[in-house]
Coordinates of C-alpha atoms and ligand atoms in Angstrom, one line a residue:
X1 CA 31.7 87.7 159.1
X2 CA 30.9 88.6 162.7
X3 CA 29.8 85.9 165.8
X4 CA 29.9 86.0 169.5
X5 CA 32.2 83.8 171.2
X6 CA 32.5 82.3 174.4
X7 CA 36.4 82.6 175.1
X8 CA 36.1 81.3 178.3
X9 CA 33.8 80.5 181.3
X10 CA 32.1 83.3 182.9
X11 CA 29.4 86.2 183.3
X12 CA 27.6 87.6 180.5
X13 CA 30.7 90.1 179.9
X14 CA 32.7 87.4 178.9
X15 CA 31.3 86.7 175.5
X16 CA 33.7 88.1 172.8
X17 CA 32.2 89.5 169.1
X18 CA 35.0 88.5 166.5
X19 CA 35.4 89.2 163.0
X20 CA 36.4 85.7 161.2
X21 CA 36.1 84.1 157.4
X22 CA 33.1 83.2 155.6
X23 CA 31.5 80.1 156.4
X24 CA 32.1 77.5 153.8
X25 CA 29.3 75.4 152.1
X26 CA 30.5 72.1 151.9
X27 CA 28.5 69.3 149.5
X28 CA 25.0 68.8 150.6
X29 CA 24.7 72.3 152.8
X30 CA 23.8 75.7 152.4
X31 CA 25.3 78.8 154.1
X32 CA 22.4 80.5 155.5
X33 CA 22.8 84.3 156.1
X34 CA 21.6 85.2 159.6
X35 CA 18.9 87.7 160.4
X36 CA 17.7 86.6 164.0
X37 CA 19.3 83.8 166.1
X38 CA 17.6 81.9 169.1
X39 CA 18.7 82.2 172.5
X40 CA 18.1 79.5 175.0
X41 CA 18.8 78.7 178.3
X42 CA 21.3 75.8 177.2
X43 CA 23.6 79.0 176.1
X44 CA 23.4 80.5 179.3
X45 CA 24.6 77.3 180.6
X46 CA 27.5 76.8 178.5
X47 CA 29.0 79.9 178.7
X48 CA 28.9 79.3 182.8
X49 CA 30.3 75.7 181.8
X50 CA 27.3 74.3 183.1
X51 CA 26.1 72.6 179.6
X52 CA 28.3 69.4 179.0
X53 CA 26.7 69.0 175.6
X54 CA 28.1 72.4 174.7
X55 CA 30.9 72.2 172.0
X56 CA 34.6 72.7 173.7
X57 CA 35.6 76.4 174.5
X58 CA 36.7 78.8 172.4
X59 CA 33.4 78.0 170.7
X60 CA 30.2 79.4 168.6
X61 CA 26.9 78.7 170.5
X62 CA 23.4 78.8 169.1
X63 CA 21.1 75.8 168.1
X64 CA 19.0 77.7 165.8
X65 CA 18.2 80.6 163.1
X66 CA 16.3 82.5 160.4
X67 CA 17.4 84.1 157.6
X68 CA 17.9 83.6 154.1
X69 CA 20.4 81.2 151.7
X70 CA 23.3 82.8 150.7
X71 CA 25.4 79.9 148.9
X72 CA 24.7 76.5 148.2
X73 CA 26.9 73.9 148.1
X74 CA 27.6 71.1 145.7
X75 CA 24.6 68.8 145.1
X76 CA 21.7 71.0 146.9
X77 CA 18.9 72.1 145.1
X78 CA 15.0 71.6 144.8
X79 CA 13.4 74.4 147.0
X80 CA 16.5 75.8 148.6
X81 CA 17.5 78.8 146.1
X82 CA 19.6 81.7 146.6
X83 CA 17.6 84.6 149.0
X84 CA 15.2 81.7 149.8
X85 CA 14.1 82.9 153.2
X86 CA 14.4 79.9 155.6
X87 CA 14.9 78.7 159.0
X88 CA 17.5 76.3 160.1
X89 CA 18.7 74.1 163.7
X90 CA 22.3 74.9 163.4
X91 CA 23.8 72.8 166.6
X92 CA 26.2 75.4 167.8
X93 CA 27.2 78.4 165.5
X94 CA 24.0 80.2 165.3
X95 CA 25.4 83.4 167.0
X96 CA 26.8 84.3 164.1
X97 CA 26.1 86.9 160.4
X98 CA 26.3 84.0 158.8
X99 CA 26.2 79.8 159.5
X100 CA 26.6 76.6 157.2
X101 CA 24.1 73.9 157.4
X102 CA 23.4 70.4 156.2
X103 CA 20.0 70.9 154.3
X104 CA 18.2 68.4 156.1
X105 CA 18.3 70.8 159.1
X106 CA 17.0 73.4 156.9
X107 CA 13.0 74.5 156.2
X108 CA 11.9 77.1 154.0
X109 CA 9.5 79.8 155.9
X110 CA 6.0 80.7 155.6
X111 CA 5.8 84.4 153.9
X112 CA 3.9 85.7 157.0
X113 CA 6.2 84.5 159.5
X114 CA 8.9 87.3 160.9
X115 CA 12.7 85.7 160.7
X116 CA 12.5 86.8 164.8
X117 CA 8.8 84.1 164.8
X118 CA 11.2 82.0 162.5
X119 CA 14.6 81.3 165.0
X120 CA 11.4 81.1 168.0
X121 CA 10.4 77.7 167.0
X122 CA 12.5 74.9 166.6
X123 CA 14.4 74.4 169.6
X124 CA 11.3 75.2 172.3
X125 CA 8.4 73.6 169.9
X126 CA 10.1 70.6 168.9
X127 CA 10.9 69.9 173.0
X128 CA 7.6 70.9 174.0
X129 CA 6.4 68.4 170.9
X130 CA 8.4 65.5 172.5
X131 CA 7.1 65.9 175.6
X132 CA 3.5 66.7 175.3
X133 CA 3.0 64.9 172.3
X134 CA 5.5 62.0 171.5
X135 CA 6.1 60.8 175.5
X136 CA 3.2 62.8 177.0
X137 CA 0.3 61.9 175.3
X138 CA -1.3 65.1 176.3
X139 CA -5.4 64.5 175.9
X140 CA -8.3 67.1 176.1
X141 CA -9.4 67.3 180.4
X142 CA -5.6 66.6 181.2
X143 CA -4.2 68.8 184.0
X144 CA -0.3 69.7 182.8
X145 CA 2.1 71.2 185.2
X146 CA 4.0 73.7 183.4
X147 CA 7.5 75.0 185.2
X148 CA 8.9 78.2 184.1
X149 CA 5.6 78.7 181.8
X150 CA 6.4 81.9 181.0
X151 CA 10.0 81.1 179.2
X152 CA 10.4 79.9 175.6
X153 CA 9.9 76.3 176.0
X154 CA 7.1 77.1 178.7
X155 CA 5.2 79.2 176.4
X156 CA 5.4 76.6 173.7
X157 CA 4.1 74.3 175.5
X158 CA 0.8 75.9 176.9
X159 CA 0.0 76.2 172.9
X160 CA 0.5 72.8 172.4
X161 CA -1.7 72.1 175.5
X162 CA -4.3 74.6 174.5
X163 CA -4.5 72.4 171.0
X164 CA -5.2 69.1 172.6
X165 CA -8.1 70.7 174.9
X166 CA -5.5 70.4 178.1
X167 CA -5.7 72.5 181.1
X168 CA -2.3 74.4 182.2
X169 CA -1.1 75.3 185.3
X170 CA 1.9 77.3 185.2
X171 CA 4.5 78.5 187.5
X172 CA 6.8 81.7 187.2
X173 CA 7.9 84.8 188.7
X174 CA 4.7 86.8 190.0
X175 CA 5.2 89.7 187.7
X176 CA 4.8 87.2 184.3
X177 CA 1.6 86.0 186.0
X178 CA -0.6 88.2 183.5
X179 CA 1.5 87.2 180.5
X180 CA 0.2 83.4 181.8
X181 CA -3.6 84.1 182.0
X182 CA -3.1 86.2 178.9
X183 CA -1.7 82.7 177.4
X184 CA -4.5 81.0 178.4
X185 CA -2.8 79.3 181.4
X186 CA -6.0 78.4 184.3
X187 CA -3.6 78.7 187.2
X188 CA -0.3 80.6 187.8
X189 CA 1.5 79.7 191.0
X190 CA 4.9 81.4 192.0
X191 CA 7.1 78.7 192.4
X192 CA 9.6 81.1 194.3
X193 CA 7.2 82.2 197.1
X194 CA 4.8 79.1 197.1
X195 CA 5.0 75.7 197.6
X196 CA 3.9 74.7 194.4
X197 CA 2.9 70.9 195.5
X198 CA 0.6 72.4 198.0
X199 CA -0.7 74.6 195.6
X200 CA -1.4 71.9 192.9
X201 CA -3.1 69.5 195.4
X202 CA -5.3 72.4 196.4
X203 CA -6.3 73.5 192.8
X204 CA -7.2 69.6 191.6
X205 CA -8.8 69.3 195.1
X206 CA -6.1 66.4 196.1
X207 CA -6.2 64.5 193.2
X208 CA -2.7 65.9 191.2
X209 CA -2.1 66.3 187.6
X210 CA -1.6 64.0 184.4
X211 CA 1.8 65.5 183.4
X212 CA 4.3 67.6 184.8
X213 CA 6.9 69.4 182.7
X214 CA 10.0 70.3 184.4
X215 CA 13.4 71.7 183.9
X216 CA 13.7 73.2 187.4
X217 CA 15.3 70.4 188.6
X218 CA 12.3 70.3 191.5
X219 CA 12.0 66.4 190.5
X220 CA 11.1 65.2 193.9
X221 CA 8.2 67.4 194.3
X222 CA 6.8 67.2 190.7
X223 CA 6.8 63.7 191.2
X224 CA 4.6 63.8 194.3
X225 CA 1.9 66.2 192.0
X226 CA 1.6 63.7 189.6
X227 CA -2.4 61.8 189.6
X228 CA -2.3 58.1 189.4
X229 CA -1.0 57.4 186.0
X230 CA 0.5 60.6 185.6
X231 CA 3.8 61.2 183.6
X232 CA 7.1 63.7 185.2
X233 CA 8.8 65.1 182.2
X234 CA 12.2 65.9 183.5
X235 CA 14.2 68.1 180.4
X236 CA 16.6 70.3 182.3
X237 CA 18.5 71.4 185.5
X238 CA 17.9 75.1 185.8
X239 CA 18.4 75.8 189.4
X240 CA 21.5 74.3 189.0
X241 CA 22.5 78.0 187.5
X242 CA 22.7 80.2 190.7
X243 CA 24.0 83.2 189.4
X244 CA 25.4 85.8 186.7
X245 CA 29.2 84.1 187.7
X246 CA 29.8 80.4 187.4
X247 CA 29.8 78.2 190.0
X248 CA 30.1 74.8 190.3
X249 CA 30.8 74.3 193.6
X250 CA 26.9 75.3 194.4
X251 CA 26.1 72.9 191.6
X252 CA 27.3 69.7 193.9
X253 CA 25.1 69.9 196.2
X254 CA 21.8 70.4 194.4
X255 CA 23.4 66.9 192.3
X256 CA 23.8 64.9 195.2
X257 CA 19.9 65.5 196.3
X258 CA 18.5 64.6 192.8
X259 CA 16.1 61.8 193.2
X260 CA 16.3 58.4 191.8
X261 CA 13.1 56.7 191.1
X262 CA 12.8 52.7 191.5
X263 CA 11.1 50.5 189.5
X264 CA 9.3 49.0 192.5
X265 CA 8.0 52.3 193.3
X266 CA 7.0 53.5 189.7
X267 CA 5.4 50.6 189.0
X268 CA 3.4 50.6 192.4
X269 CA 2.5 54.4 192.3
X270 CA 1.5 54.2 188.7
X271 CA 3.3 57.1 188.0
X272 CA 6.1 57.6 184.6
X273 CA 9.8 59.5 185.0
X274 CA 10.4 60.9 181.5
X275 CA 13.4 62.2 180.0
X276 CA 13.9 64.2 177.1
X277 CA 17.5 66.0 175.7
X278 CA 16.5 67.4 172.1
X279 CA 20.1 67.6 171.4
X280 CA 20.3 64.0 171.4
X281 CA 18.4 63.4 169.1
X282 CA 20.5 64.8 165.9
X283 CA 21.0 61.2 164.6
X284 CA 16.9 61.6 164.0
X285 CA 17.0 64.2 162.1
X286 CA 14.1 62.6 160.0
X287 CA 11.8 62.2 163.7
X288 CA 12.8 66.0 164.1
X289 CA 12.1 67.4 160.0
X290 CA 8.9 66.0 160.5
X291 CA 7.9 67.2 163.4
X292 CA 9.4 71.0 162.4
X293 CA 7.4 70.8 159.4
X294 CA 4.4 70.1 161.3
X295 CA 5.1 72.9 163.6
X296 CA 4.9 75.1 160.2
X297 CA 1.5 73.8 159.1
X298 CA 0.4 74.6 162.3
X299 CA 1.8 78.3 162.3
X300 CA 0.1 78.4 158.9
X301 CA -3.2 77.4 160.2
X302 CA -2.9 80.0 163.0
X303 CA -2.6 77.4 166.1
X304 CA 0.8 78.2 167.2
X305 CA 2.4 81.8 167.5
X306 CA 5.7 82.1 168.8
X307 CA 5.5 84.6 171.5
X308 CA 9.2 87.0 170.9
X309 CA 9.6 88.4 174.2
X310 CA 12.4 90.7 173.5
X311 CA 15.3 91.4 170.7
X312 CA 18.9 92.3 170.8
X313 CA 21.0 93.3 168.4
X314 CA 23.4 90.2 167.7
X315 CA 26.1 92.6 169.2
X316 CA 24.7 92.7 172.4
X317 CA 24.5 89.3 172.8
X318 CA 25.6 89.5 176.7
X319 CA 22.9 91.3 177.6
X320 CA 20.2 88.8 176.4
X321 CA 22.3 86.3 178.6
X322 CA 21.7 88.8 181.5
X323 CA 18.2 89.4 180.7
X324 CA 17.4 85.5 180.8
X325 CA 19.7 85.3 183.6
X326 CA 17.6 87.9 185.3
X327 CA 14.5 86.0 184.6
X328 CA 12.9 89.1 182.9
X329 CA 11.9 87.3 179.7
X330 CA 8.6 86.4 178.7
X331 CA 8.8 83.8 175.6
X332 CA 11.8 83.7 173.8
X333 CA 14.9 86.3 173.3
X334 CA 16.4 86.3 170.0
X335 CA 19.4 88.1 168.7
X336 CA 19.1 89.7 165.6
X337 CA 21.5 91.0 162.5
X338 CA 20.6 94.0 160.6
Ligands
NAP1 N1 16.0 68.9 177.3 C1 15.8 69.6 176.3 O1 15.8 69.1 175.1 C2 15.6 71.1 176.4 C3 15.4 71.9 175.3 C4 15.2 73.3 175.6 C5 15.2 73.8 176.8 N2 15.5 73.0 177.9 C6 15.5 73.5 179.3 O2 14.3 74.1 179.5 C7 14.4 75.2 180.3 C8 13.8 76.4 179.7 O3 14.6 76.7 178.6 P1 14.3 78.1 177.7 O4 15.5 78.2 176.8 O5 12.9 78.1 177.3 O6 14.5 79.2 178.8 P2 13.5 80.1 179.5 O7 12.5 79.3 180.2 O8 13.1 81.2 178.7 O9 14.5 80.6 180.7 C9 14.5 81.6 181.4 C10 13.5 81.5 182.5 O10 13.8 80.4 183.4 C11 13.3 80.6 184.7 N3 14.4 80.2 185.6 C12 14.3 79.1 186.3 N4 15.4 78.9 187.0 C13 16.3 79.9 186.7 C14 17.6 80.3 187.1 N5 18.3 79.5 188.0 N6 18.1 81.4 186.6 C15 17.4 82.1 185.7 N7 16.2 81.8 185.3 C16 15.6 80.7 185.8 C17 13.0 82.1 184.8 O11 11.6 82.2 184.7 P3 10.8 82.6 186.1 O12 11.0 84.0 186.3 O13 9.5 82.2 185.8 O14 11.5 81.8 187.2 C18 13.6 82.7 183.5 O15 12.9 83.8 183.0 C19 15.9 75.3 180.6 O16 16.2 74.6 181.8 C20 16.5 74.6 179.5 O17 17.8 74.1 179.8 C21 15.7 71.6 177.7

C-alpha cells in the first residue's frame, strides 16, 4: 500500500511516496480503499511546519477521502458493506491507497456523486457550515465578505451564501475573477492589487458588510468592513505561508501585528470576532455527522456542487502542493488513485 509522506520540513519536493503494510481495521472501523483524497491548505502548511495541529513528522497527511470499503472490522455493520462506495474525514492519513477509519467518520455516497465530488466536501463544507451557518447566522440581504473565494473553502461558502439569499463579495487573484461571477459572487475585488476595505465601503456605499470570512490573516482590516452588528470569522493564517520553502522567520513578524480585540471595544462597536478550527472539533463528531449528512441531502437536492478545480494522480502529490502554493486553483485539488 502506497502514501505520500512528509519526511521532513520543506518545498513541495520534499514529500516522499512509500510503499508500507496494509492498514489494519481495528473493532468499530473500516479500511476504506482510496480513490480520490482532499488537498487543503492545512497540508501545505504542515509540510512547511507551519500547521501545529499537524501530527509529528515523519507523518501521513490528509483529513479526508472517497472511495470504497475494503475490510470491516469487528463489530461494524448496518449500511457499511464491502465495495460500499463511501466518503470518510480521516484526520491525517488520507494521502494514502488505502486508510482505516472509525465508522462514525464514515458516510455512504450518493450514486451520482464522483469519488473526486466525494473527498471535495467535508473538510471545506463543514467549515463554511460553521461559519455561515452555526456562528454566522447568514440571512437572505446579508452582505458576506468572502477571502480567497475562489479556493475550496471560499467556493463552499458562496453556495452556502447563495442558499440563504446572501450577497457575496469575494476577493482573489484577478485571473479567478470570472470563475467568481460565474459562482454567483456580486463583487470580485483583488485583494493583492486593491485595498479591499476601500473597496468594500465603496460597494455598500459606507455602510460595510454583515460577515466577513477570513483566513488571510488581514484581521485588522476585515474588522474595520464589518456593518454595525456584523460578525469577523477569523479560520486561518494564510499569509503566514510566504513561499514554496519554509520560513518561519517571516512568520514572526506578521504574529506580532495580529490584532487583539477588547471587550470594551466589541461591545461598543457592536461588532463579533469569531473563531473557528474544524479540527478541534473531532470530540463532536456527532455536531459534525450531522452536519455532513446534511451537506449530502443538499448535494442530492442539487443546492451544493463541489467545484473540482484540478486532479493529480496521488503520485504527484507535490505538484498539487505547488499548484495551491502557486495560487492557480480554483475550488478544490484532490489527489486521486487509479
Ligand atoms: N479553521 C478551519 O477549520 C479551516 C478549515 C479549512 C481551511 N481553513 C483555512 O482556510 C483557507 C483556505 O483553505 P483551502 O484549503 O480552501 O485552500 P484554498 O483557498 O484553496 O487555498 C489556496 C488559495 O489561497 C489563496 N492564498 C492566500 N494566501 C496564500 C498564500 N500565502 N499562498 C498561497 N495561496 C494563498 C490563493 O488564492 P488567491 O489566488 O485568490 O489569492 C490560493 O489559490 C486556508 O487558510 C486554510 O488554512 C481553515
Amino acid at each position: 500500500m502506497r502514501s505520500v509522506w512528509i519526511p521532513r520540513t520543506g518545498p513541495p519536493d520534499v514529500l516522499e511516496l512509500r510503499d508500507g503494510p496494509e492498514p489494519v481495521a481495528g473493532p468499530g472501523q473500516v479500511v476504506v480503499r482510496v480513490r480520490a483524497s482532499g488537498v487543503n491548505f492545512a497540508d501545505v502548511s504542515a509540510r512547511l511546519g507551519l500547521y501545529p495541529d499537524a501530527p509529528p513528522r515523519p507523518c501521513v497527511v490528509g483529513y479526508e477521502v472517497a472511495g470504497t470499503i475494503d475490510r470491516l472490522g469487528a463489530g461494524v455493520d448496518g449500511d457499511l458493506a464491502v465495495g460500499r462506495r463511501v466518503i470518510a474525514l480521516t484526520r491525517f492519513g488520507g494521502y494514502a491507497e488505502a486508510v482505516a477509519v472509525p465508522v462514525a467518520q464514515v458516510f455512504p455516497m450518493p450514486d451520482s456523486m464522483s469519488f473526486e465530488e466525494g473527498a471535495s466536501i467535508p473538510v471545506n463544507y463543514l467549515t463554511a457550515v460553521l461559519m455561515l451557518r452555526h456562528f454566522g447566522n447568514v440571512r437572505a440581504g446579508d452582505r458576506v465578505l468572502v477571502h480567497a473565494a475562489a479556493g475550496g473553502v471560499g467556493m463552499a461558502a458562496i453556495q452556502l451564501c447563495r442558499i440563504a439569499g446572501a450577497e457575496v463579495i469575494g476577493t482573489a487573484s484577478a485571473a479567478k475573477h470570472a470563475a467568481l461571477r460565474e459562482a454567483g459572487v456580486a463583487h470580485a475585488i483583488d485583494y493583492r492589487t486593491q485595498d479591499f476595505e476601500q473597496e468594500v465601503k465603496r460597494l455598500t456605499g459606507g455602510r460595510g458588510v454583515d460577515l466577513v470570512l477570513d483566513a488571510t490573516g488581514a484581521f485588522r482590516k476585515s474588522y474595520r468592513t464589518l456593518a454595525p452588528l456584523g460578525r469577523l470569522v477569523c479560520f486561518g493564517f494564510s499569509t503566514a505561508v510566504t513561499g514554496l520553502a519554509p520560513n518561519r522567520l517571516a512568520v514572526i513578524p506578521k504574529l506580532v501585528a495580529l490584532p487583539w480585540f477588547h471587550p470594551i471595544r466589541l461591545m461598543n462597536d457592536n461588532k463579533a470576532v469569531i473563531g473557528v478550527n474544524l479540527g478541534h472539533l473531532w470530540d463532536r463528531i456527532d455536531l459534525l455527522r450531522r452536519e455532513m449528512l446534511g451537506l449530502l441531502d443538499d448535494y442530492q437536492a442539487g443546492r451544493i456542487r463541489p467545484i473540482v478545480g484540478k486532479t493529480f494522480p496521488l503520485t504527484e502529490a507535490a505538484a498539487a502542493h505547488r499548484y495551491i502554493q502557486e495560487r492557480q486553483n480554483v475550488g478544490k485539488v484532490v489527489l486521486t488513485v487509479a
